[in-house]
Coordinates of C-alpha atoms in Angstrom, one line a residue:
M58 CA -2.1 -32.4 -34.0
D59 CA -5.9 -31.2 -34.0
L60 CA -7.4 -31.4 -30.4
R61 CA -11.3 -30.7 -32.7
S62 CA -11.2 -33.4 -35.1
E63 CA -14.6 -34.5 -35.1
D64 CA -13.4 -38.6 -34.4
G65 CA -10.7 -37.6 -31.5
T66 CA -8.0 -39.6 -33.5
G67 CA -6.1 -35.9 -33.9
I68 CA -5.0 -36.2 -30.6
V69 CA -4.0 -40.1 -30.2
N70 CA -0.1 -41.0 -31.1
P71 CA 0.5 -41.8 -34.2
R72 CA 2.1 -44.7 -33.3
V73 CA -0.7 -46.7 -31.9
L74 CA -3.3 -45.2 -34.4
A75 CA -1.0 -47.9 -36.4
T76 CA -1.7 -50.2 -34.5
D77 CA -4.7 -53.1 -35.2
A78 CA -6.7 -53.2 -32.6
P79 CA -7.4 -55.9 -30.2
P80 CA -8.4 -58.7 -32.1
I81 CA -10.3 -60.9 -29.7
P82 CA -13.9 -58.7 -29.6
A83 CA -13.0 -57.6 -33.5
S84 CA -13.7 -61.5 -34.4
Q85 CA -16.4 -62.1 -31.1
A86 CA -18.4 -59.1 -32.9
W87 CA -19.1 -61.3 -36.2
L88 CA -20.9 -63.9 -34.3
A89 CA -23.7 -61.0 -33.8
A90 CA -25.2 -62.7 -37.6
Y91 CA -25.0 -65.9 -36.3
D92 CA -28.7 -67.4 -36.4
G93 CA -28.4 -70.0 -34.6
G94 CA -29.4 -72.9 -36.7
L95 CA -26.7 -74.9 -35.8
G96 CA -27.1 -75.0 -32.5
P97 CA -24.7 -73.2 -29.6
I98 CA -22.0 -70.5 -30.2
I99 CA -18.5 -73.3 -29.8
N100 CA -16.2 -70.3 -29.6
L101 CA -12.7 -71.3 -29.5
S102 CA -10.8 -68.3 -30.5
Q103 CA -9.5 -66.8 -27.1
A104 CA -7.3 -68.9 -25.0
V105 CA -9.1 -69.5 -21.6
P106 CA -9.7 -72.6 -19.4
S107 CA -12.7 -74.2 -19.5
D108 CA -12.7 -75.7 -15.9
P109 CA -12.5 -73.4 -12.7
P110 CA -9.9 -72.2 -10.2
P111 CA -9.5 -75.5 -7.8
K112 CA -11.5 -75.1 -4.3
L113 CA -8.4 -74.9 -3.0
L114 CA -6.9 -71.7 -4.2
L115 CA -10.7 -70.2 -4.8
D116 CA -10.9 -71.1 -0.4
R117 CA -7.4 -69.0 -0.5
L118 CA -8.5 -66.2 -2.4
E119 CA -11.7 -65.6 -0.1
R120 CA -10.1 -65.5 2.6
E121 CA -7.0 -63.2 1.6
A122 CA -9.2 -60.4 -0.1
A123 CA -10.6 -60.5 3.0
R124 CA -7.3 -59.7 4.8
P125 CA -6.9 -56.0 4.9
V126 CA -3.5 -55.5 3.4
T127 CA -4.4 -57.0 -0.1
A128 CA -5.8 -53.6 0.2
T129 CA -2.5 -52.4 0.2
Y130 CA 0.0 -51.0 -2.5
G131 CA 3.0 -53.9 -2.0
P132 CA 6.7 -54.9 -3.3
I133 CA 6.9 -53.1 -7.1
T134 CA 8.6 -56.6 -8.4
G135 CA 5.7 -58.3 -6.4
N136 CA 5.7 -60.2 -2.2
E137 CA 8.6 -61.6 -2.3
D138 CA 6.6 -65.5 -1.3
L139 CA 5.1 -65.4 -4.5
R140 CA 9.1 -64.9 -6.2
R141 CA 10.6 -67.5 -3.7
A142 CA 8.1 -69.7 -4.9
L143 CA 8.7 -69.1 -8.2
V144 CA 12.3 -69.4 -9.0
G145 CA 12.3 -72.4 -7.2
E146 CA 9.9 -74.0 -8.9
V147 CA 11.9 -73.0 -11.7
S148 CA 15.0 -74.1 -10.6
D149 CA 13.4 -77.6 -9.8
I150 CA 11.9 -77.8 -13.7
Y151 CA 15.0 -76.8 -15.1
R152 CA 17.6 -78.5 -13.3
A153 CA 19.2 -75.6 -12.5
D154 CA 22.8 -76.5 -10.6
P155 CA 22.8 -74.7 -7.2
S156 CA 24.9 -72.3 -8.6
S157 CA 22.9 -71.3 -11.0
R158 CA 19.1 -71.5 -9.4
P159 CA 17.2 -68.0 -10.1
D160 CA 17.7 -66.2 -6.5
V161 CA 14.2 -64.2 -5.4
T162 CA 15.8 -60.9 -6.7
D163 CA 16.1 -62.3 -10.3
A164 CA 12.1 -62.6 -10.0
A165 CA 9.6 -59.9 -10.7
I166 CA 5.7 -60.7 -10.6
T167 CA 3.7 -58.7 -12.9
A168 CA 0.0 -58.3 -14.2
G169 CA 0.0 -60.8 -16.3
C170 CA 2.4 -62.2 -19.2
N171 CA 1.5 -59.7 -21.3
Q172 CA 2.8 -56.8 -19.0
A173 CA 5.9 -58.6 -18.3
F174 CA 7.0 -59.1 -21.9
F175 CA 6.0 -54.5 -22.3
A176 CA 7.4 -53.7 -19.5
S177 CA 10.8 -56.0 -20.6
I178 CA 10.6 -54.7 -23.9
I179 CA 11.1 -51.2 -22.6
A180 CA 13.4 -52.2 -20.6
L181 CA 15.9 -53.5 -23.9
A182 CA 14.9 -51.6 -26.9
G183 CA 13.4 -48.0 -27.5
A184 CA 11.8 -46.8 -30.7
G185 CA 14.2 -47.6 -34.0
D186 CA 15.6 -50.7 -32.4
E187 CA 15.0 -54.3 -33.8
V188 CA 13.2 -57.1 -32.6
I189 CA 13.0 -60.6 -33.9
L190 CA 9.5 -62.1 -34.2
P191 CA 9.2 -65.7 -35.5
A192 CA 6.2 -65.8 -37.4
P193 CA 3.1 -66.3 -36.9
W194 CA 3.2 -64.6 -34.3
Y195 CA 1.0 -63.8 -30.8
F196 CA -0.4 -61.0 -32.1
N197 CA -0.5 -58.6 -28.2
H198 CA 3.6 -59.5 -28.8
K199 CA 3.5 -57.2 -32.2
M200 CA 1.1 -54.5 -31.7
T201 CA 3.5 -53.5 -27.8
L202 CA 6.4 -53.5 -30.6
D203 CA 4.8 -51.0 -32.8
M204 CA 3.4 -48.8 -30.6
L205 CA 6.4 -48.6 -28.9
G206 CA 8.1 -47.4 -32.4
I207 CA 10.0 -50.7 -32.4
V208 CA 10.6 -52.3 -35.9
A209 CA 9.3 -56.1 -35.7
V210 CA 11.7 -58.4 -38.0
P211 CA 9.2 -61.4 -38.8
L212 CA 11.1 -64.9 -38.5
P213 CA 9.5 -66.8 -41.1
C214 CA 8.1 -70.5 -39.7
H215 CA 6.8 -73.4 -41.8
A216 CA 3.9 -76.2 -41.2
G217 CA 6.4 -78.0 -43.0
N218 CA 9.0 -77.6 -40.2
G219 CA 6.7 -78.1 -37.7
F220 CA 6.5 -74.1 -37.0
V221 CA 9.5 -74.5 -35.1
P222 CA 12.0 -71.9 -36.4
E223 CA 15.5 -71.9 -38.0
V224 CA 18.3 -70.6 -36.1
E225 CA 20.2 -70.0 -39.2
A226 CA 17.2 -68.1 -40.4
A227 CA 17.2 -66.0 -37.7
R228 CA 21.0 -65.0 -38.1
E229 CA 20.6 -63.7 -41.2
L230 CA 18.2 -61.2 -39.4
V231 CA 20.2 -59.7 -37.2
S232 CA 21.5 -56.3 -37.5
E233 CA 23.2 -53.6 -35.8
R234 CA 20.0 -52.8 -34.5
T235 CA 18.7 -56.1 -33.2
R236 CA 17.8 -55.7 -29.2
A237 CA 16.2 -59.2 -28.4
I238 CA 14.7 -62.7 -30.1
V239 CA 11.5 -63.6 -28.9
L240 CA 10.7 -67.1 -28.8
V241 CA 7.3 -68.7 -27.7
T242 CA 6.9 -72.4 -26.2
P243 CA 4.6 -74.4 -26.5
N244 CA 3.9 -71.5 -28.7
N245 CA 1.1 -69.3 -29.4
P246 CA -1.1 -69.6 -31.8
T247 CA 0.7 -73.2 -33.3
G248 CA 0.6 -75.0 -30.1
A249 CA 4.3 -75.9 -31.6
I250 CA 7.0 -77.4 -28.6
Y251 CA 10.3 -76.2 -29.3
P252 CA 13.1 -78.7 -28.9
A253 CA 15.4 -77.8 -26.5
E254 CA 18.2 -77.8 -28.5
T255 CA 16.3 -75.5 -30.8
I256 CA 16.0 -73.1 -27.7
E257 CA 19.7 -73.5 -26.9
A258 CA 21.1 -73.0 -30.4
F259 CA 19.2 -69.8 -30.2
R260 CA 20.3 -68.5 -27.3
T261 CA 24.2 -69.5 -28.8
L262 CA 23.0 -67.0 -31.4
C263 CA 22.0 -64.5 -29.2
T264 CA 25.0 -64.5 -26.7
E265 CA 27.4 -64.4 -30.4
T266 CA 25.7 -61.3 -31.8
G267 CA 24.9 -59.5 -27.9
I268 CA 21.4 -59.3 -28.0
A269 CA 18.4 -60.4 -25.7
L270 CA 17.1 -64.0 -26.0
V271 CA 12.7 -63.1 -24.5
I272 CA 11.6 -66.8 -24.1
D273 CA 7.8 -66.8 -23.6
E274 CA 6.7 -70.2 -21.5
T275 CA 3.2 -68.6 -20.6
Y276 CA 1.9 -73.1 -21.5
R277 CA 4.5 -74.5 -20.5
D278 CA 2.8 -76.7 -18.3
F279 CA 0.9 -78.2 -20.9
L280 CA 3.8 -80.0 -22.4
P281 CA 3.3 -83.5 -22.4
S282 CA 3.4 -85.5 -18.8
G283 CA 6.9 -87.0 -19.0
H284 CA 8.2 -84.6 -22.1
G285 CA 11.5 -83.4 -19.4
A286 CA 12.7 -80.1 -18.6
P287 CA 11.7 -77.7 -21.9
H288 CA 15.5 -77.0 -22.0
R289 CA 18.9 -76.0 -20.0
L290 CA 19.3 -72.3 -20.4
F291 CA 19.3 -72.3 -16.2
E292 CA 21.9 -75.2 -15.9
T293 CA 24.5 -72.8 -16.1
A294 CA 25.1 -69.5 -13.8
D295 CA 25.9 -67.8 -17.6
W296 CA 21.8 -67.7 -17.9
R297 CA 21.6 -64.4 -16.7
R298 CA 24.2 -62.7 -19.8
N299 CA 20.7 -62.6 -21.7
V300 CA 17.4 -65.2 -20.9
I301 CA 14.1 -63.6 -20.0
Q302 CA 11.6 -66.1 -19.0
L303 CA 8.5 -64.8 -19.0
Y304 CA 5.4 -66.5 -17.5
S305 CA 1.5 -66.7 -16.5
F306 CA -0.1 -68.1 -14.1
S307 CA -3.6 -67.4 -15.5
K308 CA -3.4 -71.0 -17.6
A309 CA -2.0 -73.7 -15.5
F310 CA -4.2 -71.9 -12.5
G311 CA -6.9 -71.2 -13.8
I312 CA -7.3 -67.4 -12.9
P313 CA -6.5 -65.1 -15.5
G314 CA -8.7 -62.5 -14.5
H315 CA -6.8 -62.3 -11.4
R316 CA -3.3 -60.9 -13.5
L317 CA -0.9 -62.6 -12.3
G318 CA 2.4 -63.1 -14.5
A319 CA 6.0 -63.0 -13.9
L320 CA 9.6 -62.8 -15.5
V321 CA 12.8 -64.4 -14.4
A322 CA 16.1 -62.3 -15.6
D323 CA 19.4 -60.7 -14.4
R324 CA 18.6 -59.1 -10.7
Q325 CA 20.4 -55.9 -12.6
F326 CA 18.1 -56.2 -15.4
V327 CA 14.6 -57.0 -13.2
Q328 CA 15.9 -53.5 -11.2
Q329 CA 15.6 -52.0 -14.2
V330 CA 12.3 -53.3 -15.0
A331 CA 10.7 -52.3 -11.8
K332 CA 11.8 -48.9 -13.1
V333 CA 8.9 -49.7 -15.7
L334 CA 6.7 -51.9 -13.8
D335 CA 6.9 -48.7 -11.2
C336 CA 4.9 -46.6 -13.7
I337 CA 2.4 -48.9 -15.5
Q338 CA 1.6 -51.2 -12.2
I339 CA 3.1 -49.6 -8.5
C340 CA 2.5 -53.5 -8.1
P341 CA 0.6 -56.4 -9.0
P342 CA -2.8 -57.5 -7.5
R343 CA -2.4 -58.5 -3.8
A344 CA -4.6 -60.8 -2.9
A345 CA -3.9 -63.8 -5.7
Q346 CA 0.0 -63.6 -5.3
F347 CA -0.8 -64.3 -1.5
A348 CA -3.4 -67.5 -2.3
V349 CA -0.9 -68.4 -5.4
A350 CA 1.6 -68.3 -3.0
G351 CA 0.4 -70.0 -0.1
C352 CA -0.8 -73.3 -2.2
M353 CA 1.5 -73.8 -5.3
A354 CA 2.8 -76.4 -3.8
D355 CA -0.2 -78.2 -2.6
L356 CA -2.2 -78.1 -6.6
K357 CA 1.5 -78.8 -7.8
T358 CA -1.0 -82.5 -8.7
T359 CA -4.2 -80.9 -9.4
R360 CA -1.9 -78.7 -13.0
A361 CA -0.9 -82.2 -13.2
E362 CA -4.1 -83.7 -13.7
N363 CA -5.3 -80.3 -15.9
R364 CA -2.5 -81.1 -17.8
D365 CA -3.3 -84.1 -18.9
R366 CA -6.8 -83.2 -19.4
I367 CA -5.5 -80.5 -22.1
A368 CA -3.5 -83.1 -23.5
A369 CA -6.4 -85.7 -23.2
R370 CA -8.6 -82.6 -25.4
A371 CA -6.1 -82.1 -28.1
Q372 CA -6.2 -86.0 -29.2
V373 CA -9.9 -85.6 -29.6
F374 CA -9.9 -82.6 -31.5
S375 CA -6.7 -84.2 -33.7
D376 CA -9.2 -87.8 -34.3
I377 CA -12.4 -85.3 -35.2
M378 CA -10.2 -83.1 -37.5
A379 CA -8.4 -86.6 -39.2
G380 CA -11.7 -87.9 -40.4
V381 CA -12.8 -83.9 -41.7
N382 CA -12.3 -83.5 -45.8
D383 CA -9.5 -81.1 -47.2
W384 CA -9.3 -79.4 -43.3
T385 CA -5.2 -80.5 -42.1
V386 CA -3.3 -80.3 -38.4
S387 CA -0.7 -78.5 -39.4
S388 CA 0.6 -78.4 -36.0
I389 CA -1.1 -78.6 -32.4
G390 CA -0.2 -78.2 -28.6
A391 CA -0.6 -76.6 -25.1
Y392 CA -4.8 -75.0 -25.5
F393 CA -3.9 -74.3 -30.0
A394 CA -4.5 -76.0 -33.5
F395 CA -3.3 -74.4 -36.5
V396 CA -5.3 -75.9 -39.1
R397 CA -4.5 -75.8 -42.7
H398 CA -8.5 -74.3 -44.6
P399 CA -9.2 -75.6 -47.2
F400 CA -9.8 -72.5 -49.5
D401 CA -8.4 -70.1 -52.1
L402 CA -9.3 -67.3 -50.0
P403 CA -8.0 -64.7 -47.5
A404 CA -8.0 -66.3 -44.1
E405 CA -10.4 -64.1 -42.3
Q406 CA -13.0 -64.6 -45.0
V407 CA -13.3 -68.1 -43.9
A408 CA -13.0 -67.4 -40.2
A409 CA -15.4 -65.0 -40.5
A410 CA -18.1 -66.6 -42.6
L411 CA -17.6 -69.5 -40.2
A412 CA -19.2 -67.2 -37.4
T413 CA -21.8 -65.8 -39.2
Q414 CA -23.0 -69.0 -41.0
T415 CA -22.4 -71.8 -38.9
G416 CA -21.9 -70.0 -35.0
L417 CA -18.0 -71.7 -34.9
L418 CA -15.7 -69.1 -33.8
C419 CA -11.7 -69.2 -34.6
L420 CA -9.0 -66.5 -35.4
P421 CA -7.7 -66.4 -39.0
G422 CA -4.0 -67.1 -39.4
S423 CA -3.6 -63.9 -40.8
W424 CA -4.0 -62.2 -37.8
F425 CA -1.0 -64.2 -36.6
G426 CA 1.4 -62.1 -39.1
P427 CA 1.9 -62.7 -43.1
G428 CA 2.0 -65.5 -44.8
Q429 CA -1.1 -67.1 -42.3
E430 CA -4.0 -66.7 -45.6
D431 CA -4.4 -70.7 -45.3
H432 CA -4.1 -71.3 -41.9
L433 CA -6.9 -70.6 -38.3
R434 CA -6.8 -70.6 -34.8
F435 CA -8.2 -73.1 -33.3
A436 CA -8.1 -72.3 -29.1
F437 CA -9.7 -76.4 -28.6
A438 CA -8.9 -76.0 -24.6
N439 CA -11.8 -73.5 -24.5
V440 CA -14.7 -75.9 -24.4
D441 CA -15.2 -79.2 -23.4
D442 CA -15.0 -83.0 -25.2
A443 CA -18.3 -82.4 -26.2
Q444 CA -18.7 -78.9 -27.8
L445 CA -15.8 -79.8 -30.1
Q446 CA -17.4 -83.0 -31.8
G447 CA -19.4 -80.4 -33.4
V448 CA -16.8 -78.9 -35.1
P449 CA -16.9 -81.4 -38.3
Q450 CA -20.7 -80.1 -38.9
R451 CA -20.1 -76.9 -38.7
L452 CA -16.9 -77.2 -41.2
A453 CA -19.6 -79.2 -42.9
A454 CA -22.3 -76.5 -43.2
L455 CA -19.6 -73.6 -44.6
R456 CA -20.6 -72.7 -48.1
L457 CA -17.8 -70.1 -49.5

C-alpha cells in the first residue's frame, strides 16, 4: 500500500478498487454529447417516481421536520410506530395467520432498501462465502458483495422463461460456502414478477440446504391490481427460520430522497443486524419515519392509484414498442422493461449511442450481469406518457 500514489488509489481497499463504479452517473455522462436535435432528453435510466409525494404526506413531512424531536437520535432499528405499521401491513398483504404474524421486534427501518440489503448481507456472510444472485441482477447487490469479498454466484435467467429463476438450476449452485439466495420480485432490471410457487420452492430449497432466502420486494406495491398475495411465506411461523424480506418506502410513497427502507426477519436476526446499523446509520431519518407512520393507512387509496397509473404506463410502453421494428420487449413489470435490441454489438455501445445520438438514456443489459449483451433496461416509470411517445422516433434515428 502506497500512501504517496498520485491518484490516491494506493490507500484504497483493493476490493473497493475492483468494484464497478455506480452506473447511473456513468450513463448520465453520455448525455453531454447529445446536441438536442431530436428534442429534450428522455431519461429512462433510473427508477425514480415521476410524481411528487401526496400532499398529505408532504404536509406531514413539513410538520414533523419542524419538531425538535426529529433532530434527535432515535432507536437503531427505527421508530416503533413505523415498524408496527409495517408489520401490520405485511401481515395483511401476505395473509399471515395470527400465530405467524411478524411482531414489531421482527422489523428494522433502514436508510433505504440498499442499506437493508447491505446490513443483512454483513450479518449473513463474510469474505470467501458465497451468495447466489439470479442474473441479470440489481447492480448494487453485486457491488455490495464485491466490496465485502463475498462471491456472487450467478444463477442465469432467460428471456424464454420470462427471466424467472429456476429452482433446480439454483440447487446445483449451492455449495458448503453458500450463505443465501437473493430474489428480487418484481424484478429490477427485468420487471419479471415471480410466481408465488417459484418463491415458495426457493424457500424450500433454502430450508433443505440450511441457507437464508433474502427476498427484495422493493416494488411489491406495483404488482397488478387483483394479483393477490405475492407469496405464502408468512402464512406459518416457520418463516422466521430463514426468510429475510426487504422493502422500500421510496417508490410507493414518492420519497426516495428521504431514504426509508426496511427489513422483516426473525427478531434474533434483527438484533444482529442492529449491530451493523449502529455502525452505519445510528438511526434512520426520523422526520420521514414519523410522517409515513402517521399516514400509511390514509394513503392506501393513493398508493393504489399510483400502482394503477404505473401499470397503465407499462401498457403504453408495451403498445409503443409493439410498433417498433426489430426491438422486442422480453419482460416488463413494475418500473422496468427489459428490451432486446437488434444489433450484433455490445449493449453498452448501443446504449451509449442512443444517448449521444438521440438523447434517449437507458442502461445496457451488460451492467446487470453476464449474458445480457443483447438487452437494454428501460425505466419507463420515470416519465409521463407524452414523453414515452417519443421513444420510437429516437430508436429509429439510431445509426450504428
